[in-house]
XYZ file of C-alpha atoms in Angstrom:
282
model
C -41.202 -30.137 55.044
C -39.813 -27.811 57.698
C -36.508 -27.556 55.842
C -38.348 -26.474 52.637
C -40.179 -23.783 54.582
C -36.894 -22.514 56.039
C -35.175 -22.599 52.639
C -37.674 -20.262 50.945
C -36.579 -16.946 52.596
C -32.895 -17.734 51.907
C -33.642 -18.532 48.241
C -35.707 -15.371 47.875
C -32.888 -13.393 49.449
C -30.355 -14.846 47.013
C -32.594 -13.987 44.074
C -33.035 -10.441 45.377
C -29.279 -10.090 45.875
C -28.583 -11.402 42.381
C -31.123 -8.961 40.936
C -29.548 -6.015 42.788
C -26.028 -6.903 41.677
C -26.931 -7.791 38.088
C -29.377 -4.975 37.343
C -26.716 -2.267 36.646
C -24.884 -4.526 34.195
C -28.083 -5.736 32.529
C -29.388 -2.155 32.248
C -26.066 -1.095 30.722
C -26.247 -3.874 28.133
C -29.867 -3.138 27.250
C -29.519 0.659 26.967
C -26.088 0.922 25.362
C -25.910 -2.281 23.328
C -29.201 -4.018 22.580
C -31.277 -0.878 21.914
C -28.713 0.722 19.529
C -28.219 -2.637 17.816
C -31.986 -3.002 17.363
C -32.164 0.518 15.871
C -29.321 -0.253 13.465
C -30.957 -3.533 12.476
C -34.344 -1.894 11.867
C -32.854 0.940 9.770
C -31.296 -1.494 7.304
C -34.650 -2.425 5.769
C -35.930 1.126 5.261
C -35.246 3.791 2.656
C -33.194 6.971 2.830
C -35.158 10.185 2.972
C -34.812 12.765 0.240
C -32.973 15.129 2.595
C -31.487 12.429 4.798
C -32.914 10.470 7.709
C -35.106 7.391 7.369
C -38.317 6.822 5.405
C -40.123 3.817 6.866
C -40.818 2.003 3.592
C -39.450 -1.527 3.259
C -36.571 -2.137 0.836
C -33.695 -4.584 0.310
C -31.651 -2.047 -1.662
C -29.274 -1.379 1.235
C -28.113 -5.007 1.312
C -27.828 -5.108 -2.491
C -25.521 -2.078 -2.399
C -23.156 -3.958 -0.057
C -21.890 -6.040 -2.999
C -21.252 -2.977 -5.171
C -17.623 -3.209 -6.431
C -16.957 0.298 -5.075
C -17.758 -0.720 -1.502
C -16.212 -4.189 -1.850
C -12.996 -2.421 -2.825
C -13.097 -0.422 0.433
C -13.676 -3.642 2.384
C -10.769 -5.271 0.541
C -8.420 -2.401 1.426
C -9.545 -2.563 5.056
C -8.972 -6.330 5.177
C -5.535 -5.963 3.612
C -4.359 -3.222 5.985
C -5.843 -4.853 9.099
C -4.371 -8.269 8.186
C -0.952 -6.754 7.457
C -1.025 -4.863 10.750
C -1.980 -8.022 12.649
C 0.761 -10.138 11.064
C 3.482 -7.536 11.736
C 2.212 -7.096 15.296
C 2.417 -10.876 15.788
C 5.957 -11.022 14.404
C 7.064 -8.214 16.726
C 4.847 -9.076 19.665
C 5.663 -12.775 20.093
C 9.441 -12.429 20.633
C 8.819 -9.325 22.762
C 6.389 -11.190 25.018
C 8.706 -14.204 25.139
C 11.673 -12.074 26.247
C 9.592 -10.272 28.876
C 8.468 -13.635 30.296
C 12.121 -14.647 30.757
C 13.069 -11.494 32.697
C 13.493 -11.377 36.500
C 10.245 -10.327 38.268
C 11.420 -6.760 38.901
C 12.311 -6.159 35.258
C 9.100 -7.836 34.079
C 7.144 -5.102 35.854
C 9.302 -2.399 34.284
C 8.888 -3.918 30.808
C 5.103 -4.290 31.165
C 4.765 -0.678 32.350
C 6.794 0.407 29.305
C 4.419 -1.579 27.067
C 1.267 0.080 28.421
C 2.860 3.519 28.879
C 1.585 4.893 25.504
C -2.009 4.264 26.673
C -1.533 6.954 29.324
C -1.501 9.561 26.541
C -4.562 10.571 24.560
C -5.068 8.447 21.426
C -5.541 11.455 19.097
C -2.394 13.160 20.390
C -0.356 10.012 19.772
C -1.655 9.766 16.207
C -0.967 13.435 15.482
C 2.573 12.966 16.802
C 3.251 10.775 13.780
C 2.597 13.777 11.497
C 5.469 15.600 13.223
C 7.697 12.592 12.649
C 6.675 11.753 9.073
C 5.841 15.093 7.439
C 8.056 16.613 4.731
C 10.162 18.790 7.070
C 9.616 16.327 9.920
C 12.009 14.609 12.296
C 12.727 11.526 10.160
C 13.488 13.497 6.983
C 15.671 15.879 9.002
C 17.663 13.003 10.482
C 18.061 11.255 7.120
C 18.698 14.463 5.193
C 15.996 13.513 2.678
C 12.720 14.937 1.422
C 10.628 11.762 1.243
C 6.827 11.756 1.046
C 6.052 9.541 4.042
C 2.532 10.709 4.881
C -0.776 9.803 3.250
C 0.207 6.313 2.133
C -1.154 2.902 3.095
C 2.179 2.057 4.722
C 1.738 5.088 6.985
C -1.689 3.836 8.050
C -0.222 0.417 8.893
C 2.513 2.138 10.923
C -0.062 4.133 12.877
C -2.268 1.091 13.490
C 0.734 -0.992 14.525
C 1.960 1.637 16.959
C -1.499 2.033 18.490
C -2.418 -1.634 18.888
C 0.882 -3.499 19.366
C 0.431 -3.577 23.187
C -2.857 -5.436 22.628
C -0.831 -8.196 20.959
C 2.016 -8.312 23.497
C -0.077 -8.531 26.668
C -2.187 -11.650 25.800
C 0.928 -13.359 24.431
C 2.863 -12.570 27.602
C 0.010 -13.956 29.712
C -0.069 -17.194 27.659
C 3.719 -17.669 27.759
C 3.901 -16.835 31.461
C 1.369 -19.581 32.272
C 3.442 -22.273 30.535
C 4.858 -24.931 32.834
C 8.689 -24.628 32.569
C 8.993 -28.368 33.205
C 7.466 -29.082 29.788
C 10.291 -27.238 28.022
C 12.853 -28.838 30.326
C 11.448 -32.278 29.519
C 11.647 -31.531 25.803
C 15.276 -30.430 26.151
C 16.120 -33.507 28.254
C 14.709 -35.722 25.505
C 17.177 -34.238 23.049
C 15.039 -31.631 21.285
C 16.766 -28.476 20.099
C 15.626 -25.058 21.260
C 13.827 -24.468 17.952
C 12.115 -27.880 18.088
C 11.011 -27.223 21.683
C 9.584 -23.873 20.610
C 7.834 -25.365 17.546
C 6.373 -28.449 19.264
C 5.834 -27.278 22.850
C 5.817 -23.522 23.336
C 4.006 -22.401 20.188
C 1.120 -24.951 20.294
C 0.461 -24.241 23.975
C 0.332 -20.482 23.381
C -2.113 -20.642 20.466
C -4.960 -19.220 22.629
C -2.791 -16.169 23.374
C -1.912 -15.837 19.688
C -5.576 -15.963 18.672
C -6.609 -13.472 21.355
C -3.819 -11.054 20.410
C -4.642 -11.307 16.707
C -8.304 -10.626 17.448
C -7.482 -7.660 19.700
C -5.363 -6.087 16.932
C -7.425 -7.018 13.869
C -10.828 -5.874 15.156
C -9.937 -2.237 16.015
C -7.663 -2.008 12.954
C -10.437 -3.149 10.601
C -12.998 -0.630 11.870
C -10.657 2.256 12.647
C -11.397 5.592 10.969
C -9.267 8.078 12.950
C -5.842 6.830 11.839
C -6.774 6.510 8.120
C -8.264 10.016 8.291
C -5.194 11.647 9.900
C -2.315 9.637 8.435
C -3.904 8.321 5.230
C -5.481 11.490 3.872
C -8.517 11.640 1.627
C -7.276 8.922 -0.754
C -7.278 6.150 1.855
C -10.767 5.092 2.929
C -11.436 2.153 5.215
C -14.719 0.635 6.377
C -14.830 2.862 9.460
C -14.524 6.008 7.323
C -17.193 4.720 4.950
C -19.682 4.100 7.768
C -18.964 7.481 9.354
C -19.424 9.274 6.005
C -22.787 7.578 5.386
C -24.114 8.832 8.731
C -22.516 12.302 8.945
C -21.938 13.417 5.333
C -24.277 11.496 3.000
C -26.952 11.264 5.727
C -27.812 7.836 4.338
C -28.601 6.195 7.663
C -30.164 2.989 6.225
C -27.102 2.162 4.115
C -24.771 3.203 6.949
C -26.691 0.828 9.209
C -26.337 -1.990 6.659
C -22.577 -1.406 6.523
C -22.360 -1.371 10.321
C -24.404 -4.574 10.512
C -22.088 -6.270 7.996
C -19.082 -5.173 10.068
C -20.669 -6.600 13.224
C -21.357 -9.888 11.402
C -17.695 -10.150 10.364
C -16.568 -9.526 13.941
C -18.973 -12.160 15.305
C -17.573 -14.710 12.836
C -14.037 -13.858 13.975
C -15.031 -14.255 17.623
C -16.557 -17.670 16.902
C -13.406 -18.774 15.055
C -11.213 -17.565 17.930
C -13.374 -19.382 20.494
C -13.318 -22.613 18.458
C -9.533 -22.554 17.967
C -8.955 -21.708 21.639
C -11.206 -24.578 22.747
C -9.301 -27.061 20.601
C -5.845 -25.834 21.703
């Protein structure tokens, strides 16, 4: 009985300490995540005002418009470009991360700093730099002695997305490869497996969580990006991010913009669940 009496102040103190430490994070989540998400969710079931804004009359029209072929086409283009960017980033990022993991410790640090170095420059400046490289009288055409139209194509958007998000593929892959026990690969080699067989049956399966995390880190920002398509893709290339921005800022159709944003969030949640399931099984 005495021990229970003595335990109460300590328990109350722990609860108070937990409240003090957790309250900033919980407040941040409520104010900057749950409240905006609730506003977006509520706007989806109301109508657009005649001059923009929201008229609080219930409708399901915003969800019906999501399956309009015009908007499905935009989603299809976004999926294609984001998937292509992710696959190329994986093809470049995996061997890069593998080579970095084999370097001596001093050179690993140098290589990792080189990977994250572009993040030290403003994102917009880095994207605009590609215009200098790819424009008609730009650096690449000058070096090749050609007059190619390199800007405002889907391939240019993929190049910009790849350049911007490739480090997000390399770093999780490097972390996964670095954690591998070298004895597993040595055991595979001692049992007579070739280098390719060891990679296919030992290294690759054990780094699947890193592959999934890297793919998610590249695909998600690529799918919703609107800056790179706007600058490098021109007016002919519209992705989901551009479509959502235009609904809020140009068309002033906040209910439909909210429905598009909600659909995008749903897609991302599904991807997160798939990544978590695959990682748990690996």
